[in-house]
Tab-separated table of C-alpha atoms in Angstrom:
chain	number	residue	atom	x	y	z
U	15	MET	CA	17.799	43.552	-27.105
U	16	ALA	CA	16.552	45.553	-24.143
U	17	LYS	CA	16.929	48.774	-26.131
U	18	LEU	CA	14.923	47.334	-29.006
U	19	SER	CA	12.223	46.141	-26.612
U	20	LEU	CA	12.034	49.559	-24.948
U	21	LYS	CA	11.812	51.310	-28.295
U	22	LYS	CA	9.092	48.907	-29.439
U	23	LEU	CA	7.192	49.478	-26.197
U	24	LEU	CA	7.363	53.272	-26.538
U	25	VAL	CA	6.260	53.178	-30.177
U	26	THR	CA	3.386	50.865	-29.231
U	27	LEU	CA	2.288	53.158	-26.411
U	28	ALA	CA	2.504	56.191	-28.670
U	29	SER	CA	0.232	54.485	-31.199
U	30	ILE	CA	-2.748	54.687	-28.803
U	31	SER	CA	-5.228	56.831	-30.699
U	32	GLY	CA	-6.205	59.322	-28.003
U	33	ILE	CA	-9.491	61.177	-27.589
U	34	GLY	CA	-10.943	63.195	-30.456
U	35	LYS	CA	-9.012	65.049	-33.115
U	36	PRO	CA	-5.648	66.713	-32.339
U	37	SER	CA	-6.258	70.215	-30.994
U	38	VAL	CA	-4.636	73.055	-29.099
U	39	ALA	CA	-6.864	72.153	-26.128
U	40	HIS	CA	-5.016	68.853	-25.688
U	41	ILE	CA	-1.679	70.590	-25.465
U	42	LEU	CA	-2.949	73.296	-23.090
U	43	ILE	CA	-3.969	70.609	-20.594
U	44	VAL	CA	-0.512	69.026	-20.824
U	45	VAL	CA	1.222	72.378	-20.216
U	46	PHE	CA	-1.077	73.276	-17.316
U	47	LEU	CA	-0.646	69.950	-15.493
U	48	GLU	CA	3.131	69.939	-15.951
U	49	TYR	CA	3.734	73.408	-14.560
U	50	PHE	CA	1.006	73.124	-11.933
U	51	ALA	CA	2.904	70.139	-10.497
U	52	TRP	CA	6.132	72.138	-10.398
U	53	GLY	CA	4.275	75.193	-9.078
U	54	LEU	CA	3.201	73.174	-6.039
U	55	LEU	CA	6.892	72.711	-5.241
U	56	THR	CA	7.847	76.421	-5.462
U	57	MET	CA	7.928	76.956	-1.697
U	58	PRO	CA	9.253	73.500	-0.697
U	59	MET	CA	12.106	73.929	-3.196
U	60	ILE	CA	13.227	77.169	-1.526
U	61	GLY	CA	13.409	75.393	1.823
U	62	SER	CA	15.244	72.446	0.256
U	63	LEU	CA	17.725	74.785	-1.419
U	64	LYS	CA	18.593	76.404	1.894
U	65	GLU	CA	18.859	73.025	3.618
U	66	THR	CA	20.941	71.382	0.882
U	67	PHE	CA	23.254	74.326	0.086
U	68	PRO	CA	23.315	76.414	3.319
U	69	ASP	CA	26.443	78.430	2.491
U	70	HIS	CA	25.891	79.338	-1.172
U	71	THR	CA	22.165	78.979	-1.761
U	72	LEU	CA	21.692	81.479	-4.598
U	73	LEU	CA	24.900	80.376	-6.336
U	74	MET	CA	23.840	76.732	-6.360
U	75	ASN	CA	20.285	77.646	-7.372
U	76	GLY	CA	21.706	79.506	-10.368
U	77	LEU	CA	24.048	76.671	-11.310
U	78	VAL	CA	21.333	74.000	-11.062
U	79	MET	CA	18.908	76.045	-13.157
U	80	GLY	CA	21.714	77.065	-15.501
U	81	VAL	CA	22.862	73.516	-16.208
U	82	LYS	CA	19.261	72.468	-16.838
U	83	GLY	CA	18.683	75.423	-19.175
U	84	ILE	CA	21.887	74.886	-21.148
U	85	LEU	CA	21.179	71.174	-21.575
U	86	SER	CA	17.654	72.032	-22.735
U	87	PHE	CA	19.049	74.539	-25.249
U	88	LEU	CA	21.463	71.939	-26.627
U	89	SER	CA	18.897	69.147	-26.874
U	90	ALA	CA	15.762	71.062	-27.975
U	91	PRO	CA	16.494	70.951	-31.753
U	92	LEU	CA	17.256	67.209	-31.540
U	93	ILE	CA	14.012	66.521	-29.677
U	94	GLY	CA	12.093	68.563	-32.247
U	95	ALA	CA	13.777	66.740	-35.127
U	96	LEU	CA	13.043	63.330	-33.568
U	97	SER	CA	9.392	64.330	-33.240
U	98	ASP	CA	9.399	64.954	-37.013
U	99	ILE	CA	10.472	61.317	-37.462
U	100	TYR	CA	8.659	59.397	-34.707
U	101	GLY	CA	5.662	61.684	-34.200
U	102	ARG	CA	4.742	64.310	-31.623
U	103	LYS	CA	3.003	61.995	-29.171
U	104	LEU	CA	5.986	59.729	-28.537
U	105	LEU	CA	8.373	62.614	-27.932
U	106	LEU	CA	5.755	64.474	-25.873
U	107	LEU	CA	5.384	61.373	-23.694
U	108	ILE	CA	9.174	61.105	-23.221
U	109	THR	CA	9.664	64.811	-22.425
U	110	VAL	CA	6.757	64.914	-19.965
U	111	ILE	CA	8.118	61.832	-18.168
U	112	PHE	CA	11.618	63.285	-17.855
U	113	THR	CA	10.350	66.735	-16.867
U	114	CYS	CA	8.391	65.192	-13.984
U	115	LEU	CA	10.964	62.511	-13.076
U	116	PRO	CA	12.828	64.575	-10.429
U	117	ILE	CA	9.668	65.422	-8.419
U	118	PRO	CA	9.412	62.250	-6.259
U	119	MET	CA	13.171	62.417	-5.612
U	120	MET	CA	12.609	65.356	-3.247
U	121	THR	CA	11.314	62.981	-0.555
U	122	ILE	CA	14.258	60.621	-1.001
U	123	ASP	CA	17.283	62.897	-1.063
U	124	ASN	CA	17.426	66.657	-1.675
U	125	TRP	CA	20.910	66.581	-3.158
U	126	TRP	CA	19.966	63.972	-5.739
U	127	PHE	CA	16.758	65.862	-6.443
U	128	PHE	CA	18.738	68.892	-7.615
U	129	VAL	CA	21.234	66.750	-9.549
U	130	ILE	CA	18.483	64.923	-11.430
U	131	SER	CA	16.570	68.198	-11.923
U	132	SER	CA	19.559	69.700	-13.698
U	133	ILE	CA	20.357	66.728	-15.956
U	134	SER	CA	16.663	66.174	-16.759
U	135	GLY	CA	17.027	69.185	-19.052
U	136	VAL	CA	18.466	66.826	-21.685
U	137	LEU	CA	15.108	65.129	-22.310
U	138	GLY	CA	12.709	67.359	-20.389
U	139	VAL	CA	12.206	69.774	-23.278
U	140	THR	CA	8.421	69.716	-23.448
U	141	PHE	CA	8.002	73.095	-25.126
U	142	SER	CA	10.082	71.966	-28.102
U	143	VAL	CA	7.367	69.403	-28.896
U	144	VAL	CA	4.472	71.548	-27.664
U	145	PHE	CA	5.069	74.288	-30.235
U	146	ALA	CA	5.532	71.700	-33.003
U	147	TYR	CA	2.196	70.097	-32.013
U	148	VAL	CA	0.471	73.494	-32.084
U	149	ALA	CA	1.957	74.198	-35.514
U	150	ASP	CA	0.520	70.879	-36.769
U	151	VAL	CA	-3.042	71.664	-35.715
U	152	THR	CA	-3.291	75.390	-36.534
U	153	THR	CA	-3.132	77.612	-39.586
U	154	LYS	CA	-0.529	80.369	-39.879
U	155	GLU	CA	-3.183	82.916	-38.985
U	156	GLU	CA	-4.133	81.019	-35.806
U	157	ARG	CA	-0.600	80.184	-34.724
U	158	SER	CA	0.421	83.391	-32.934
U	159	ARG	CA	-2.793	83.403	-30.910
U	160	SER	CA	-2.337	79.722	-30.039
U	161	TYR	CA	1.262	80.276	-28.914
U	162	GLY	CA	-0.030	83.109	-26.754
U	163	MET	CA	-2.563	80.729	-25.219
U	164	VAL	CA	0.237	78.289	-24.393
U	165	SER	CA	2.216	81.066	-22.662
U	166	ALA	CA	-0.901	82.234	-20.805
U	167	THR	CA	-1.605	78.657	-19.669
U	168	PHE	CA	1.925	78.435	-18.282
U	169	ALA	CA	1.310	81.627	-16.291
U	170	ALA	CA	-2.138	80.402	-15.208
U	171	SER	CA	-0.602	77.288	-13.673
U	172	LEU	CA	1.277	79.553	-11.256
U	173	VAL	CA	-1.775	81.480	-10.056
U	174	ILE	CA	-2.771	79.093	-7.263
U	175	ALA	CA	-0.153	76.308	-7.319
U	176	PRO	CA	2.526	77.980	-5.111
U	177	ALA	CA	-0.048	79.132	-2.546
U	178	LEU	CA	-1.725	75.724	-2.538
U	179	GLY	CA	1.616	73.960	-2.169
U	180	ASN	CA	2.520	76.222	0.744
U	181	LEU	CA	-0.853	75.597	2.456
U	182	ILE	CA	-0.489	71.824	2.108
U	183	MET	CA	3.082	72.024	3.409
U	184	ASP	CA	1.937	73.951	6.493
U	185	LEU	CA	-0.933	71.550	7.205
U	186	TYR	CA	0.497	68.175	6.274
U	187	GLY	CA	4.230	68.555	5.648
U	188	ILE	CA	6.502	68.643	2.630
U	189	ASN	CA	6.127	64.934	1.832
U	190	THR	CA	2.405	65.415	1.194
U	191	VAL	CA	3.142	68.267	-1.229
U	192	VAL	CA	5.614	66.094	-3.107
U	193	LEU	CA	3.099	63.230	-3.190
U	194	ILE	CA	0.372	65.445	-4.668
U	195	ALA	CA	2.816	66.949	-7.210
U	196	THR	CA	3.842	63.411	-8.171
U	197	LEU	CA	0.192	62.394	-8.618
U	198	VAL	CA	-0.491	65.461	-10.791
U	199	SER	CA	2.553	64.781	-12.958
U	200	SER	CA	1.591	61.084	-13.211
U	201	ALA	CA	-1.901	62.142	-14.296
U	202	ASN	CA	-0.236	64.238	-16.997
U	203	VAL	CA	1.698	61.222	-18.281
U	204	ILE	CA	-1.518	59.168	-18.341
U	205	PHE	CA	-3.325	61.998	-20.146
U	206	VAL	CA	-0.632	62.154	-22.841
U	207	LEU	CA	-0.687	58.368	-23.177
U	208	PHE	CA	-4.432	57.822	-23.464
U	209	ALA	CA	-6.023	61.179	-24.359
U	210	VAL	CA	-3.601	63.073	-26.628
U	211	PRO	CA	-3.951	62.060	-30.297
U	212	GLU	CA	-1.032	62.103	-32.701
U	213	SER	CA	-0.896	65.363	-34.680
U	214	LEU	CA	1.686	64.431	-37.326
U	215	PRO	CA	0.428	61.950	-39.957
U	216	GLN	CA	2.767	59.117	-40.888
U	217	LYS	CA	2.892	60.169	-44.528
U	218	VAL	CA	4.402	63.607	-43.802
U	219	ARG	CA	7.056	62.518	-41.304
U	220	SER	CA	10.771	62.858	-41.967
U	221	THR	CA	12.615	59.708	-42.935
U	222	GLY	CA	16.019	60.551	-41.541
U	223	LEU	CA	17.965	62.725	-39.141
U	224	SER	CA	20.790	65.058	-40.129
U	225	TRP	CA	23.205	66.971	-37.923
U	226	LYS	CA	21.854	70.240	-39.322
U	227	GLN	CA	18.422	69.436	-37.859
U	228	ALA	CA	19.899	68.788	-34.419
U	229	ASP	CA	22.419	71.657	-34.409
U	230	PRO	CA	21.401	74.070	-31.602
U	231	PHE	CA	23.673	76.810	-32.952
U	232	LEU	CA	22.373	76.765	-36.528
U	233	SER	CA	19.801	79.503	-35.989
U	234	LEU	CA	22.320	81.620	-34.062
U	235	ARG	CA	24.819	81.446	-36.929
U	236	ARG	CA	22.204	83.036	-39.193
U	237	VAL	CA	21.853	86.070	-36.932
U	238	GLY	CA	24.234	88.235	-38.952
U	239	SER	CA	22.317	87.729	-42.204
U	240	ASP	CA	20.575	91.103	-41.815
U	241	THR	CA	21.687	94.186	-39.856
U	242	ASN	CA	18.307	94.843	-38.263
U	243	ILE	CA	17.840	91.179	-37.327
U	244	LEU	CA	21.316	91.289	-35.778
U	245	LEU	CA	20.338	94.353	-33.728
U	246	LEU	CA	17.080	92.697	-32.662
U	247	CYS	CA	18.874	89.534	-31.564
U	248	ILE	CA	21.320	91.614	-29.501
U	249	VAL	CA	18.324	93.348	-27.895
U	250	VAL	CA	16.780	89.954	-27.092
U	251	PHE	CA	20.015	88.641	-25.582
U	252	MET	CA	20.609	91.763	-23.485
U	253	PHE	CA	17.165	91.749	-21.885
U	254	LEU	CA	16.493	87.993	-21.692
U	255	LEU	CA	19.772	87.183	-19.931
U	256	PRO	CA	18.886	89.169	-16.772
U	257	GLU	CA	15.201	88.239	-17.117
U	258	ALA	CA	16.004	84.513	-17.045
U	259	GLY	CA	18.400	84.988	-14.136
U	260	GLU	CA	15.875	87.051	-12.216
U	261	TYR	CA	13.062	84.560	-12.827
U	262	SER	CA	15.154	81.738	-11.371
U	263	SER	CA	16.370	83.595	-8.276
U	264	VAL	CA	13.731	86.116	-7.150
U	265	PRO	CA	11.513	83.725	-5.110
U	266	ALA	CA	14.501	82.476	-3.106
U	267	TYR	CA	15.923	85.998	-2.861
U	268	LEU	CA	12.691	87.456	-1.445
U	269	LYS	CA	12.229	84.597	1.012
U	270	LEU	CA	15.784	84.299	2.242
U	271	THR	CA	16.975	87.911	2.230
U	272	MET	CA	13.951	90.212	2.213
U	273	GLY	CA	11.945	88.547	4.964
U	274	PHE	CA	8.988	87.361	2.864
U	275	ASP	CA	7.191	84.426	4.448
U	276	PHE	CA	5.784	81.643	2.285
U	277	VAL	CA	2.250	83.073	2.347
U	278	GLU	CA	3.367	86.538	1.188
U	279	LEU	CA	5.538	85.009	-1.523
U	280	SER	CA	2.701	82.759	-2.717
U	281	VAL	CA	0.315	85.709	-2.977
U	282	LEU	CA	2.904	87.795	-4.838
U	283	VAL	CA	3.596	85.005	-7.364
U	284	ALA	CA	-0.145	84.536	-7.931
U	285	PHE	CA	-0.735	88.261	-8.383
U	286	MET	CA	2.175	88.537	-10.823
U	287	ALA	CA	0.824	85.606	-12.847
U	288	ILE	CA	-2.658	87.141	-13.080
U	289	LEU	CA	-1.235	90.540	-14.067
U	290	SER	CA	1.048	88.935	-16.660
U	291	ILE	CA	-1.868	87.064	-18.220
U	292	SER	CA	-3.942	90.259	-18.314
U	293	VAL	CA	-1.278	92.411	-19.949
U	294	ASN	CA	-0.451	89.762	-22.565
U	295	VAL	CA	-4.125	89.390	-23.455
U	296	THR	CA	-4.170	93.121	-24.244
U	297	LEU	CA	-0.909	93.022	-26.230
U	298	GLY	CA	-2.793	93.263	-29.527
U	299	SER	CA	-4.401	96.542	-28.443
U	300	ILE	CA	-1.088	97.895	-27.163
U	301	VAL	CA	0.677	97.162	-30.460
U	302	LYS	CA	-2.233	98.587	-32.441
U	303	ASN	CA	-2.100	101.870	-30.508
U	304	ILE	CA	1.640	102.492	-30.144
U	305	GLY	CA	3.269	100.061	-32.602
U	306	ALA	CA	5.451	96.971	-32.091
U	307	LYS	CA	8.736	98.877	-31.751
U	308	LYS	CA	7.355	101.220	-29.078
U	309	ALA	CA	5.802	98.209	-27.302
U	310	ILE	CA	9.253	96.588	-27.186
U	311	ILE	CA	10.825	99.756	-25.757
U	312	LEU	CA	7.978	100.149	-23.233
U	313	GLY	CA	8.530	96.582	-22.034
U	314	LEU	CA	12.289	97.198	-21.760
U	315	LEU	CA	11.761	100.384	-19.731
U	316	LEU	CA	9.492	98.485	-17.351
U	317	GLU	CA	12.044	95.665	-17.026
U	318	MET	CA	14.850	98.124	-16.257
U	319	LEU	CA	12.660	99.819	-13.625
U	320	GLN	CA	11.821	96.589	-11.837
U	321	LEU	CA	15.473	95.460	-11.824
U	322	VAL	CA	16.480	98.794	-10.261
U	323	LEU	CA	13.708	98.386	-7.661
U	324	TYR	CA	14.958	94.910	-6.775
U	325	ALA	CA	18.504	96.279	-6.530
U	326	VAL	CA	17.956	99.360	-4.344
U	327	GLY	CA	14.746	98.463	-2.504
U	328	ASN	CA	14.976	97.351	1.105
U	329	GLU	CA	11.290	97.324	2.023
U	330	LYS	CA	8.624	94.778	1.194
U	331	TRP	CA	6.375	97.294	-0.560
U	332	GLN	CA	9.223	98.057	-2.952
U	333	MET	CA	9.527	94.350	-3.742
U	334	TRP	CA	5.767	94.195	-4.374
U	335	LEU	CA	6.061	97.165	-6.720
U	336	ALA	CA	8.993	95.514	-8.502
U	337	GLY	CA	6.996	92.302	-8.922
U	338	ASN	CA	4.043	94.159	-10.422
U	339	VAL	CA	6.295	96.048	-12.835
U	340	ALA	CA	7.979	92.742	-13.758
U	341	ALA	CA	4.598	91.285	-14.719
U	342	LEU	CA	3.850	94.307	-16.910
U	343	SER	CA	7.243	94.011	-18.596
U	344	SER	CA	6.337	90.505	-19.808
U	345	ILE	CA	4.988	92.080	-23.012
U	346	THR	CA	8.535	92.546	-24.327
U	347	PHE	CA	9.216	89.123	-25.846
U	348	PRO	CA	5.741	88.728	-27.438
U	349	ALA	CA	6.160	92.255	-28.868
U	350	VAL	CA	9.460	91.138	-30.413
U	351	SER	CA	7.634	88.215	-32.083
U	352	VAL	CA	4.994	90.631	-33.419
U	353	TYR	CA	7.723	92.914	-34.801
U	354	VAL	CA	9.434	89.968	-36.497
U	355	SER	CA	6.129	88.924	-38.086
U	356	LEU	CA	5.851	92.438	-39.584
U	357	TYR	CA	9.510	92.599	-40.574
U	358	THR	CA	9.978	89.392	-42.526
U	359	GLU	CA	8.357	87.660	-45.455
U	360	GLY	CA	6.178	84.653	-44.647
U	361	GLU	CA	8.662	82.240	-46.222
U	362	SER	CA	11.537	83.346	-43.969
U	363	GLN	CA	9.553	84.247	-40.863
U	364	GLY	CA	9.911	80.794	-39.326
U	365	ALA	CA	13.688	80.920	-39.659
U	366	VAL	CA	13.923	84.413	-38.137
U	367	GLN	CA	11.587	83.411	-35.302
U	368	GLY	CA	13.909	80.420	-34.866
U	369	MET	CA	16.871	82.781	-34.416
U	370	ILE	CA	14.977	84.661	-31.697
U	371	ALA	CA	13.914	81.392	-30.055
U	372	GLY	CA	17.511	80.148	-30.162
U	373	MET	CA	18.683	83.313	-28.429
U	374	SER	CA	15.934	82.820	-25.840
U	375	GLY	CA	16.997	79.232	-25.181
U	376	LEU	CA	20.621	80.272	-24.748
U	377	CYS	CA	19.641	82.966	-22.233
U	378	ASN	CA	17.443	80.550	-20.289
U	379	GLY	CA	20.583	78.507	-19.696
U	380	LEU	CA	23.118	81.276	-19.116
U	381	GLY	CA	20.884	83.686	-17.145
U	382	PRO	CA	20.398	81.647	-13.935
U	383	ALA	CA	24.085	80.732	-13.776
U	384	PHE	CA	25.040	84.371	-14.461
U	385	PHE	CA	22.877	85.631	-11.582
U	386	GLY	CA	24.062	82.922	-9.195
U	387	ILE	CA	27.733	83.674	-9.864
U	388	ILE	CA	27.243	87.451	-9.537
U	389	PHE	CA	25.370	86.956	-6.248
U	390	TYR	CA	28.385	84.995	-5.024
U	391	LEU	CA	31.007	87.453	-6.326
U	392	SER	CA	29.151	90.471	-4.899
U	393	ASP	CA	28.948	88.879	-1.430
U	394	MET	CA	25.155	88.777	-1.643
U	395	ASP	CA	24.857	84.992	-1.541
U	396	ILE	CA	23.098	83.374	1.404
U	397	SER	CA	25.214	82.251	4.325
U	398	GLU	CA	24.423	81.213	7.875
U	399	ASP	CA	25.746	84.532	9.230
U	400	SER	CA	23.834	86.760	6.820
U	401	ILE	CA	20.497	84.990	6.810
U	402	LEU	CA	19.825	85.132	10.546
U	403	LEU	CA	16.971	87.575	11.175
U	404	GLY	CA	17.210	88.806	7.579
U	405	SER	CA	20.378	90.818	8.222
U	406	LEU	CA	20.788	91.605	4.513
U	407	ARG	CA	17.886	94.042	4.752
U	408	GLY	CA	18.373	97.672	5.700
U	409	ASN	CA	21.864	99.080	5.168
U	410	ARG	CA	23.219	96.554	2.709
U	411	THR	CA	25.206	96.602	-0.486
U	412	ILE	CA	23.198	96.824	-3.692
U	413	PRO	CA	22.642	93.305	-5.123
U	414	GLY	CA	25.020	93.142	-8.068
U	415	PRO	CA	22.956	90.886	-10.382
U	416	PHE	CA	19.917	93.181	-10.457
U	417	MET	CA	21.876	96.385	-11.030
U	418	LEU	CA	24.094	94.752	-13.637
U	419	GLY	CA	20.950	93.356	-15.287
U	420	ALA	CA	19.445	96.863	-15.352
U	421	MET	CA	22.570	98.081	-17.169
U	422	PHE	CA	22.167	95.288	-19.733
U	423	VAL	CA	18.541	96.306	-20.325
U	424	PHE	CA	19.543	99.978	-20.641
U	425	ILE	CA	21.942	99.005	-23.447
U	426	SER	CA	19.164	96.997	-25.101
U	427	ILE	CA	16.887	100.084	-25.014
U	428	ILE	CA	19.522	102.128	-26.847
U	429	ILE	CA	19.943	99.390	-29.471
U	430	ALA	CA	16.160	98.890	-29.823
U	431	SER	CA	15.786	102.575	-30.649
U	432	CYS	CA	17.947	101.961	-33.743
U	433	ILE	CA	15.696	99.369	-35.383
U	434	PRO	CA	13.251	100.806	-37.943
U	435	GLU	CA	9.636	101.611	-37.153
U	436	GLU	CA	7.339	98.960	-38.585
U	437	LYS	CA	5.473	101.571	-40.657
U	438	SER	CA	8.721	102.171	-42.560
U	439	LEU	CA	8.898	98.479	-43.415
U	440	LYS	CA	6.062	98.726	-45.926
U	441	GLY	CA	7.532	98.698	-49.404
U	442	LYS	CA	10.905	97.565	-48.107
U	443	LYS	CA	10.138	93.868	-47.922
U	444	GLN	CA	12.247	93.215	-51.012
U	445	GLU	CA	15.301	94.488	-49.181
U	446	PHE	CA	14.862	91.769	-46.582
U	447	SER	CA	14.763	88.909	-49.077
U	448	ALA	CA	18.487	88.485	-48.399
U	449	ILE	CA	17.505	86.659	-45.223
U	450	LYS	CA	15.563	84.081	-47.192
U	451	TYR	CA	18.367	83.757	-49.779
U	452	ILE	CA	21.070	83.191	-47.164
U	453	ILE	CA	18.929	80.634	-45.332
U	454	GLU	CA	18.220	78.735	-48.567
U	455	MET	CA	21.927	78.722	-49.465
U	456	ASP	CA	22.811	77.515	-45.977
U	457	ASP	CA	20.232	74.710	-46.153
U	458	SER	CA	21.492	73.589	-49.549
């Protein structure tokens, strides 16, 4: 009875009409508020990590982020399929609530905060609904640009949030930061509830749910349907695995082992976000001038360089250089999407993009855990003896995760050089119809 009442309540809440017609602008506000709230907690979370897991900080950081990422990968197709049945607004409301749910827990108990953060990945899969909402309100021609705007909004939320969170923490304490982050996330829930209109009309919704719709491995099983798509997916896996691991661990690594204070780290994160936005805005010009394949290889070379800098650098300026190169390397994944759009027919493009997205989701789960475990195995994890006065700086062993990640990216560069130039794809589209045929046979 309680379950029925809860379901009825959620459906009733989701039926609130919202403000205006469904638009990309609505979803950009949701994305900005969600990640701005979490951005405020960037610096407090590093301190809480060290306090909660003093002996194996980077290992536990990787495991927490890894569990959350893997759960998100497993549940994302189900959340997307449910949004096809019950509408985008209801599932957006649920995912925003569960994404923000762990935030107030930080003031109650750090250990439970990290536990709930990891398991919130089951229902905190906002982007699964966000991209479906964008697809509802845009044409095919507008969609790539709109997805780029969503990614840029995510980066924009990190421009001032970490620095602001650090300033508030210094002036008023960590509890005030958590309170403000909770208020921002609550405002996001209220915005979804009262301002976001439903984008999926009742008449076009699915009537049932099949296992195939909720299968997270379906897109990955289609990877071998075409040799070049297989090569591209291997490239994506080899560079996204270390990228996801690096993204989850670098702030804590710089603070706890390289002597960055919270102010320096906040400024670096902000600068990286601004640079990443700038380079992605110019991606169209880059691809136009050098081509999608060369843009992919350029991004991979930049990623390998910044991983090597993180691995061998022992001075702050080297870490700054690595951060700047990392921001420039953010063109790689969008360039892959551009290449796929040139490679495949319109009818099969969504499925191939789904394969790439599935590989991305898998890496977002495995990467943080991979880095955390390698930090631990290479004796580079944080411990009370090694963290005092930043003793890992200077004459230290090379951090295994970064160097191993650079090797992964080097392999991906070699493989990427084997995929055809996009100019050679003209006139060969018929050869790639096998992708569409295999997908249709699989669906039937």
